[in-house]
Coordinates of C-alpha atoms in Angstrom, one line a residue:
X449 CA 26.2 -3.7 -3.8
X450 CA 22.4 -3.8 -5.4
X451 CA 20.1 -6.3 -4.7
X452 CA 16.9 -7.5 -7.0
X453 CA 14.1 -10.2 -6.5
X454 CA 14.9 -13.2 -7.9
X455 CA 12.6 -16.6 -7.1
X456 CA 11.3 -16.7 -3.2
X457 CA 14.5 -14.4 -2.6
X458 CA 16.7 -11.8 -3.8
X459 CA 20.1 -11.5 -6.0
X460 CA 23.0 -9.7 -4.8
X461 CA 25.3 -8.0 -7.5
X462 CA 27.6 -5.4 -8.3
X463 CA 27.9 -2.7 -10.9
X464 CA 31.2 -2.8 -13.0
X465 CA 32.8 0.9 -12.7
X466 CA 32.3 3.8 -14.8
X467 CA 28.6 2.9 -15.2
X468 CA 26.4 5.1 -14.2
X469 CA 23.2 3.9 -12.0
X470 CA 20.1 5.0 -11.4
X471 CA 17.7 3.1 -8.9
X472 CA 13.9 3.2 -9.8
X473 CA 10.8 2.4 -7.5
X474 CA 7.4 3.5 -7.6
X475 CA 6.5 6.6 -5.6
X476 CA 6.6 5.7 -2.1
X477 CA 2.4 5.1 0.2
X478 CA 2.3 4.4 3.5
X479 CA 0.6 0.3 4.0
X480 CA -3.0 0.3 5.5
X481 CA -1.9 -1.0 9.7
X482 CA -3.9 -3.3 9.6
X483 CA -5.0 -5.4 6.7
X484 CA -7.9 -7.4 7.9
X485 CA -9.4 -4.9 9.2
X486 CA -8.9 -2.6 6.2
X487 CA -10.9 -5.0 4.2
X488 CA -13.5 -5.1 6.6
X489 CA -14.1 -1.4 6.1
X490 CA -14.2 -1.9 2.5
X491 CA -16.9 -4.6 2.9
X492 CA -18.6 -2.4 5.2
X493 CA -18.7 0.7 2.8
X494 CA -18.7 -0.5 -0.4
X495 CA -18.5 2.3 -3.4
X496 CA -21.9 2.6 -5.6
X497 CA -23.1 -0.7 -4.0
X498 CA -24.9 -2.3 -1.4
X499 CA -22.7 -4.6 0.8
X500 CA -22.4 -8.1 0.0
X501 CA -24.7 -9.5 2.2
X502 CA -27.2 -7.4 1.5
X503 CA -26.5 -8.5 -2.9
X504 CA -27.0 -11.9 -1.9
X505 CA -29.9 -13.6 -0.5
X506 CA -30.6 -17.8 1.0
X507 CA -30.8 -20.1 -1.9
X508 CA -28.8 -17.9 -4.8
X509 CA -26.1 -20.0 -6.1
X510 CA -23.0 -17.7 -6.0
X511 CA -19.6 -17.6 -7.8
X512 CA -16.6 -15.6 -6.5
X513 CA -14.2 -15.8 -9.1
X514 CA -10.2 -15.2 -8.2
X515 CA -6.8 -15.4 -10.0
X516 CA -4.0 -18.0 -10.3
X517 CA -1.1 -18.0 -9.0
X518 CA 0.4 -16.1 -11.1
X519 CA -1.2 -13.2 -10.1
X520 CA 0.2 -12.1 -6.0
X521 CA -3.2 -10.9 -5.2
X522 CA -3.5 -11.8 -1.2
X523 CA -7.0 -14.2 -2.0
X524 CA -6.3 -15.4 2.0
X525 CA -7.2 -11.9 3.0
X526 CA -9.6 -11.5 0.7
X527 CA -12.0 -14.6 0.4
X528 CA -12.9 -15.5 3.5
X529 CA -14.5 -12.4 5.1
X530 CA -16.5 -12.6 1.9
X531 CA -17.5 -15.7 2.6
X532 CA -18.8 -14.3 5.9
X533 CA -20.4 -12.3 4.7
X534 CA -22.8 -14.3 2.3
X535 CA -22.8 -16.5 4.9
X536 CA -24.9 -13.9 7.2
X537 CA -27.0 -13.4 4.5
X538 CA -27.8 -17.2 4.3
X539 CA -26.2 -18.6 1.5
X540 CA -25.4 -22.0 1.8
X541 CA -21.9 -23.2 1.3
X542 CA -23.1 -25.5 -1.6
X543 CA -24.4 -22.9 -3.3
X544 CA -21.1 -21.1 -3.2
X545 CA -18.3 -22.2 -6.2
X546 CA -14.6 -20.5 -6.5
X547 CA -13.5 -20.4 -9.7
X548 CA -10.3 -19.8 -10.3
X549 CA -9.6 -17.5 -13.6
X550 CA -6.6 -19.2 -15.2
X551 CA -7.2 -17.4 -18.4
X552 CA -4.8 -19.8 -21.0
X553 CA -2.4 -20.7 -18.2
X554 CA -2.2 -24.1 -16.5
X555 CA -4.8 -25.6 -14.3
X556 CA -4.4 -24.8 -10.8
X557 CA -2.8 -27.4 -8.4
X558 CA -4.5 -28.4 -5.1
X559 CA -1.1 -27.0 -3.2
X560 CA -1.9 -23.6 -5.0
X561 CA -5.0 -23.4 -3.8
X562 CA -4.2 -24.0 -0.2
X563 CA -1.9 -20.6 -0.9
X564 CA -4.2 -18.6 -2.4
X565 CA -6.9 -19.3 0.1
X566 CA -6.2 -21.3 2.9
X567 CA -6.3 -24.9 3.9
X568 CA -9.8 -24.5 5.6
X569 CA -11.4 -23.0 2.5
X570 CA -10.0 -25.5 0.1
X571 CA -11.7 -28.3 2.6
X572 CA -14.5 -26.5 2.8
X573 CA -15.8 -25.2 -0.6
X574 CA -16.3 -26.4 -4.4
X575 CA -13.1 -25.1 -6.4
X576 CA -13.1 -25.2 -9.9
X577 CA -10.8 -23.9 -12.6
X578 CA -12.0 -21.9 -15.6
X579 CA -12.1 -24.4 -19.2
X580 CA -11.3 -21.7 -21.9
X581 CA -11.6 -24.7 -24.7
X582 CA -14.6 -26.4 -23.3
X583 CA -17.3 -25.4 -25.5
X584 CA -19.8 -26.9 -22.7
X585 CA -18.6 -24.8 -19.6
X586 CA -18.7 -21.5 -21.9
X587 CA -21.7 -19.0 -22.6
X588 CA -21.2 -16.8 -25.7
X589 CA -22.0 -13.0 -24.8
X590 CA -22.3 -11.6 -28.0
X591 CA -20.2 -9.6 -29.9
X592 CA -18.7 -5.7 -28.8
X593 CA -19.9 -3.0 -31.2
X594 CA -15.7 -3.2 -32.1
X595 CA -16.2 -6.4 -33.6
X596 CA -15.1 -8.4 -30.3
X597 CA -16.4 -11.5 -29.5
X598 CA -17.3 -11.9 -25.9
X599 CA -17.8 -14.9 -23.6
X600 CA -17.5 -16.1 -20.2
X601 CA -17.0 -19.5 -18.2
X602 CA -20.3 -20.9 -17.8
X603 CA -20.4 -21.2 -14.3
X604 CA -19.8 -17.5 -13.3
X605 CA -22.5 -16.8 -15.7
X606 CA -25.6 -18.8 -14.4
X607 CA -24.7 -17.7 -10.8
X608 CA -27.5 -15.6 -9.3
X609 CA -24.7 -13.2 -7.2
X610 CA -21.0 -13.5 -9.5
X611 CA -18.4 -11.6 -7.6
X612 CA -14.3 -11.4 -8.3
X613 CA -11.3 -10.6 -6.6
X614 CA -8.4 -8.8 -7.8
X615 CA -4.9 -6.5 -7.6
X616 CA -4.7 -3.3 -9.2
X617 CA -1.4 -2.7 -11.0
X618 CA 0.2 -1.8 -14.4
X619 CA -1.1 -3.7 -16.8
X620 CA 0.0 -4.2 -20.7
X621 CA -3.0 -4.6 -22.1
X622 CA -6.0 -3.5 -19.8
X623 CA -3.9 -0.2 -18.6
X624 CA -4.7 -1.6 -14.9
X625 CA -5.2 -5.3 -14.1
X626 CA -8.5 -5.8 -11.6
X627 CA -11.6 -4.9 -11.6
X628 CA -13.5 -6.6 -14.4
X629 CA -10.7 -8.2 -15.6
X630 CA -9.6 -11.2 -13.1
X631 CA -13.6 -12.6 -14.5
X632 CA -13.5 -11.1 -18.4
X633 CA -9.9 -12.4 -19.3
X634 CA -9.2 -15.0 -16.6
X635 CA -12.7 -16.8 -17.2
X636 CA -13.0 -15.8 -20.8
X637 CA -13.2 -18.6 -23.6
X638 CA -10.4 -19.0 -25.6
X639 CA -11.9 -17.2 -28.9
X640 CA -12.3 -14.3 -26.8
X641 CA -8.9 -14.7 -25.3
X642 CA -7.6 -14.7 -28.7
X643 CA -9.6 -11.7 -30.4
X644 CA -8.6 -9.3 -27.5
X645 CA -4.6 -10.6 -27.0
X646 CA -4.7 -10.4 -31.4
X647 CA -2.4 -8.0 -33.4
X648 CA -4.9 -5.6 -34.3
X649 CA -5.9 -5.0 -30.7
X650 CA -1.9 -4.8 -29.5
X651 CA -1.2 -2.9 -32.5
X652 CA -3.5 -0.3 -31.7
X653 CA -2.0 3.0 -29.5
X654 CA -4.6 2.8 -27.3
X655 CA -3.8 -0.1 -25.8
X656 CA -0.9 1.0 -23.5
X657 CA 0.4 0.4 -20.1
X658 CA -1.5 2.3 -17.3
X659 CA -3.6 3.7 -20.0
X660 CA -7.5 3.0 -19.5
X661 CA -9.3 5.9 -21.6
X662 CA -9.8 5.3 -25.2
X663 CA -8.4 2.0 -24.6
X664 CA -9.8 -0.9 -26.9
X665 CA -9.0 -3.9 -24.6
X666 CA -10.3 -2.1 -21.2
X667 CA -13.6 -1.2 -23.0
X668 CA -13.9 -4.9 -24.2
X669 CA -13.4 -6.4 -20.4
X670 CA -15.9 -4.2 -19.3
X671 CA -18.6 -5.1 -21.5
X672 CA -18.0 -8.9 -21.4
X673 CA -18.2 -8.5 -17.0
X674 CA -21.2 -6.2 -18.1
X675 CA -22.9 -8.7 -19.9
X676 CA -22.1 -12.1 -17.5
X677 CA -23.4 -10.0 -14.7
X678 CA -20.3 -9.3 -12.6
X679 CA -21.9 -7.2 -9.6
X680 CA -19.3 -6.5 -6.7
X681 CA -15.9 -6.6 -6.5
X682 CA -12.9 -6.8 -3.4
X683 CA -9.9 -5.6 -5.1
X684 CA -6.3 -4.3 -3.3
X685 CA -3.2 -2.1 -4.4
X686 CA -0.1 -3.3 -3.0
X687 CA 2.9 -1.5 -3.4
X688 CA 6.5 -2.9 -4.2
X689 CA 7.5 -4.9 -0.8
X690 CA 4.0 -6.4 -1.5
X691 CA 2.1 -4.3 1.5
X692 CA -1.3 -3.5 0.9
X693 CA -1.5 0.2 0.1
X694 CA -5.4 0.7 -0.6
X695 CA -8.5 -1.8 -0.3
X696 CA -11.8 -1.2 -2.6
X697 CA -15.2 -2.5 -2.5
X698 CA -18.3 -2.0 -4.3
X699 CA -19.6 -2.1 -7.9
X700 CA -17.0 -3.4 -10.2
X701 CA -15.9 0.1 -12.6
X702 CA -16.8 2.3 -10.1
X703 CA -15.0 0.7 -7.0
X704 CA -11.6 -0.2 -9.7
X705 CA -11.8 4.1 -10.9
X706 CA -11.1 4.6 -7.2
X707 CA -8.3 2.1 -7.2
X708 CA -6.3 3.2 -10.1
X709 CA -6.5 7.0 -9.1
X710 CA -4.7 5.3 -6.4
X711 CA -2.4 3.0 -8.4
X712 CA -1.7 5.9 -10.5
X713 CA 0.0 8.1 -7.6
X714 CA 2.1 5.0 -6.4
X715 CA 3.5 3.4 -9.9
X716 CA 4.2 6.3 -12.4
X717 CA 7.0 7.6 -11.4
X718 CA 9.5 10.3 -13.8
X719 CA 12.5 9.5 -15.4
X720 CA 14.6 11.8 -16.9
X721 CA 15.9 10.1 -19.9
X722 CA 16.5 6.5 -21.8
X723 CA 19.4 4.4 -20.3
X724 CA 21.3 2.2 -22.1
X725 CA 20.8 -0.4 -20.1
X726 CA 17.9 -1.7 -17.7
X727 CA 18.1 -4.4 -14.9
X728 CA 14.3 -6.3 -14.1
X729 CA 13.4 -6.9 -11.2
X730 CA 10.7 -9.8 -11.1
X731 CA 10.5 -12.4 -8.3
X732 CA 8.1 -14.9 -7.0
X733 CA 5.7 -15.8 -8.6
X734 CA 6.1 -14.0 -11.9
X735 CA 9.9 -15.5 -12.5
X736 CA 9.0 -19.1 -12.5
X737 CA 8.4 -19.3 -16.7
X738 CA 9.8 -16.5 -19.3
X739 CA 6.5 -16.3 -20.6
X740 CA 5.8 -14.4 -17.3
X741 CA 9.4 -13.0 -16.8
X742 CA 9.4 -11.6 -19.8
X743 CA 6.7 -8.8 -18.7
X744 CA 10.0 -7.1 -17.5
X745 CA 10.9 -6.2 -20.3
X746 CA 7.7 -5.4 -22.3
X747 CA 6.4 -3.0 -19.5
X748 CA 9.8 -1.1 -19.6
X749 CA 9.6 -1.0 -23.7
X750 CA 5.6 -0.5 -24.0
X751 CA 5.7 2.1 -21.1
X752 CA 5.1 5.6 -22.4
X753 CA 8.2 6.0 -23.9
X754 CA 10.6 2.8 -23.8
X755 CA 13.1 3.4 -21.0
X756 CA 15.7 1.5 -23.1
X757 CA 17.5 3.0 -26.0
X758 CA 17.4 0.9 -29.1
X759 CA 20.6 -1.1 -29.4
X760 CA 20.2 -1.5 -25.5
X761 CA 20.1 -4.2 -23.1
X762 CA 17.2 -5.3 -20.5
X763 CA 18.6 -7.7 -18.0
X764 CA 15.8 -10.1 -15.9
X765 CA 17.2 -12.3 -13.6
X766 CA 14.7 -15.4 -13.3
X767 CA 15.0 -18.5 -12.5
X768 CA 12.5 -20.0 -14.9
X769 CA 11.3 -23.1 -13.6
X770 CA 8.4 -24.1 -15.5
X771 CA 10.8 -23.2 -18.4
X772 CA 8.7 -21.3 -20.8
X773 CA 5.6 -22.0 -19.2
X774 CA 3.3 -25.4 -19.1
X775 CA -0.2 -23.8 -20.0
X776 CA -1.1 -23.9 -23.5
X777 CA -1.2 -19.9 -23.8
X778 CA 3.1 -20.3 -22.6
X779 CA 4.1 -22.9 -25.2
X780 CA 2.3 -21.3 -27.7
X781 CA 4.8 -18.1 -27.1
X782 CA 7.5 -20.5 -27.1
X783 CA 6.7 -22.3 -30.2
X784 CA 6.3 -19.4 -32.0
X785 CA 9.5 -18.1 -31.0
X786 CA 11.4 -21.1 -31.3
X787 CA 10.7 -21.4 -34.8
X788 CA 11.1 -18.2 -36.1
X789 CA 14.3 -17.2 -38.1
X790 CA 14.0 -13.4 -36.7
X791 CA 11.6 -10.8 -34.9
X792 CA 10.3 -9.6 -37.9
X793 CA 9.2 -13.5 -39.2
X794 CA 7.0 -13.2 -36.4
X795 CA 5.7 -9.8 -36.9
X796 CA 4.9 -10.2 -40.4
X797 CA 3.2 -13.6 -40.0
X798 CA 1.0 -12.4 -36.9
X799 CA -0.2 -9.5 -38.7
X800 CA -0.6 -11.6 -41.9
X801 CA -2.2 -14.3 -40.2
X802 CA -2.8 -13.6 -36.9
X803 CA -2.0 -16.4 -33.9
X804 CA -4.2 -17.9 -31.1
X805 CA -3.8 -16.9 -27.5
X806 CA -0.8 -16.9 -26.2
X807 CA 1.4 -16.6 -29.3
X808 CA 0.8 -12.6 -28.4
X809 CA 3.4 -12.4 -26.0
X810 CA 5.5 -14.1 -28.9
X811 CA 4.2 -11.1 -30.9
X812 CA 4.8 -8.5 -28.1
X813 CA 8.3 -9.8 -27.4
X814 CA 9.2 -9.6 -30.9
X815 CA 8.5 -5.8 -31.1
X816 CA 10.5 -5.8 -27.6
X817 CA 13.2 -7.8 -29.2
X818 CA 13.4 -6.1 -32.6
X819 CA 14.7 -3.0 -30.7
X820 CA 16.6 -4.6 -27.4
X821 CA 18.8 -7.0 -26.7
X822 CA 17.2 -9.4 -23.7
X823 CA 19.8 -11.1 -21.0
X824 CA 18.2 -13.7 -18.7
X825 CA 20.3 -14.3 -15.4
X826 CA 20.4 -17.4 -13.8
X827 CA 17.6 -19.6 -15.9
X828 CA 17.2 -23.7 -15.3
X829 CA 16.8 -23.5 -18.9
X830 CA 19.6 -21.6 -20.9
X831 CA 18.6 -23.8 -24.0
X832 CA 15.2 -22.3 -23.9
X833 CA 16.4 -19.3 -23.0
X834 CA 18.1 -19.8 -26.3
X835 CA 14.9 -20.9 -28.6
X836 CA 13.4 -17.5 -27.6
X837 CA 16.1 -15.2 -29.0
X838 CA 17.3 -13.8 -25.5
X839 CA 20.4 -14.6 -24.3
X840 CA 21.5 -16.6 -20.8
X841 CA 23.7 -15.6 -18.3
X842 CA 24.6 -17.6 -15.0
X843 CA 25.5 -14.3 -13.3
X844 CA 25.1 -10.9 -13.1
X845 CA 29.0 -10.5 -13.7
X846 CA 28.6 -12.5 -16.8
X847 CA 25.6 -10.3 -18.1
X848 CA 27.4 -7.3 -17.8
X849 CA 30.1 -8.8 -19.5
X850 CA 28.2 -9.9 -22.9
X851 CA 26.7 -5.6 -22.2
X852 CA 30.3 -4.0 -22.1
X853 CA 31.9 -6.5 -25.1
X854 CA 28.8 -4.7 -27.3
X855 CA 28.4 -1.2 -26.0
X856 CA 31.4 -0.3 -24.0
X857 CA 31.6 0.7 -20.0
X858 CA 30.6 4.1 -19.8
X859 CA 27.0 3.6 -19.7
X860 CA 23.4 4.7 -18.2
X861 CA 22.1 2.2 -15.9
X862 CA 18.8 1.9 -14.1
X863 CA 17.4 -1.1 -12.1
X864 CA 14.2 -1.2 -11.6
X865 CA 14.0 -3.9 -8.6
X866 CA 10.2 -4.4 -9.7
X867 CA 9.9 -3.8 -13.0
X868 CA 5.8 -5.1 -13.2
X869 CA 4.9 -2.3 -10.7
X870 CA 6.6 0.6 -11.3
X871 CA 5.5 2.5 -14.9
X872 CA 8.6 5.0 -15.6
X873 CA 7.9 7.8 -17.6
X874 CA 10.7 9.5 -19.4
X875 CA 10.4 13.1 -19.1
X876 CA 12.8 13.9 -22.2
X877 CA 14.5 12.5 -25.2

């Protein structure tokens, strides 16, 4: 018996005989003890910065920018002993906003933010979400040497101390998520959103999973949080169980180098060939749309190597909600896919014509799709399912069914109970 995430819990299941399996997890880091105190110390000794308190001063006007809830970064750990400390330096709580960075997704809800942060914060503090189509709440930065054009939630800009949260993990696009991305992407206007999510940026090889030198979109984030003044950071690395391995402070590339050194050692992990068939872990809060979910399968095709053979299947069980998503980024992805005849409609059109933000995961899924065949267990929303080309399943059973009627029973199977952070790296073809 295996068991993966699925929603707030996990999914039992069995493997049919004569498959073989393979289990996958990132490399395994002992948790910091005690996690309040471990950010503590990280406040204390920030990396190429003064502490916090000693950034901000009585009277500035600061912004502390942190992710939806998409993201599982632990903000209730976080926020408040940053709070403290710009308290002890004076700051008013007026003068302090939270913005959260919802990048194209939906706008927060009030129960979310009582998650992320805490009941007492949420009383306590202005909370705003960032407007990526509001013209008025944006500040255009300029344009990257690359041709990008940069720009940043208004707010976070005219701040006299702007400071972020974030998680450190595989990311498809940025190599690694934190740092300056929970500001540069999550508070980004929509133009900006659109130009670094665009073909020609996903088309190009340097923008790969864990990858961060030579990479277009990192180098793009970084200039935008450059230019809007990000100054500090408080960022974590958790590991799959969601316990904090690692906690970083201190000047925003400097303090998220340290982190992914770390990140590095716990999610690459060798593989020693393609299977023909990979089972997705995802969970809470990433399985509650498939425009989410559906990272599962990207990060196992756009990892070094895809862990998938062509022809082969990539099973995610999710239960899907928010169907294909309710921001404007999510039904973009699902209109595109909905109304395409075939993957390469899609690919030809988006390289024709590009697609605003969040039609990319429309175009990233298609290159996914092109190559594997997707099975989503146990969806609300088979129809939907459906519309974007993958295929439902009510059970595992079943999806293993629909895998042997194509390819036979003697196969190569890995599951990767957390697909998102573990980056498997295929050692030969």
């Amino acid at each position: 018996m295996y068991t993966i995430p699925y929603s707030r819990g996990t999914l039992e299941f069995e493997v049919p005989d004569g498959m073989e399996v393979t289990v996958l997890r990132s490399q395994k880091m002992p948790p910091v003890r005690d996690p309040g105190q471990a950010v503590l110390e990280a406040l204390a000794n920030p990396i190429g910065s003064p502490r916090l308190s000693q950034l901000a001063r009585s009277g500035d006007r600061v912004c502390l920018v942190f992710t939806d809830v998409t993201r599982a970064c632990p903000d209730y750990l976080l926020v408040p002993p940053m709070l403290r400390e710009l308290e002890s330096a004076g700051v008013r709580d007026k003068d302090i906003t939270l913005l959260c960075g919802i990048g194209l997704h939906r706008p927060s809800t009030q129960a979310e933010r009582i998650e992320k942060l805490g009941e007492d914060i949420v009383r306590r503090y202005r909370i705003i979400d960032s407007a990526p189509r509001d013209p008025d709440q944006l500040v255009d930065l300029g344009v990257t040497p690359s041709g990008v054009p940069l720009s940043v939630n208004r707010t976070a800009y005219e701040a006299d101390l702007l400071i972020a949260t974030g998680i450190v993990e595989p990311h498809q696009y940025a190599g690694y998520s934190g740092g300056c991305k929970t500001l540069s992407v999550g508070a980004a206007g929509e133009r900006m959103i659109e130009y670094t999510h665009g073909p020609h940026m996903i088309d190009h090889p340097g923008t790969r999973l864990g990858k961060l030198d030579g990479n277009p979109f990192h180098e793009a984030i970084t200039e935008a949080a450059r230019r809007a003044g990000l100054r500090f950071i408080l960022n974590v690395v958790m590991d799959d169980d969601q316990n904090i391995v690692a906690v970083g402070a201190g000047e925003p590339e400097a303090a998220h180098n340290v982190l992914v050194a770390i990140a590095k050692q716990l999610f690459e992990t060798p593989i020693p060939h393609q299977y023909d068939v990979a089972i997705a872990g995802v969970g809470y809060p990433k399985d509650s749309n498939l425009y989410q979910a559906s990272r599962a399968a990207s990060y196992l095709f756009f990892a070094p190597t895809p862990v998938v053979k062509t022809g082969g299947y990539i099973i995610i069980p999710a239960r899907a909600e928010e169907g294909a998503g309710e921001g404007v980024g999510e039904q973009r992805y699902y209109e595109t896919m909905r109304d395409a005849p075939d993957m390469q409609h899609i690919l030809d059109d988006a390289r024709r014509n590009g697609y605003k933000p969040g039609a990319q995961r429309a175009f990233v899924m298609a290159k996914v799709q092109e190559s594997c065949n997707i099975i989503i267990v146990g969806s609300e929303c088979p129809e939907i399912v459906r519309d974007l080309h993958m295929i439902p399943a009510a059970t595992m059973a079943e999806a293993f069914q629909i895998v042997q009627d194509h390819l036979g029973s003697h196969l190569r199977v890995v599951i990767v109970p957390h697909a998102l952070l573990t980056l498997p790296i295929v050692q030969k073809l």
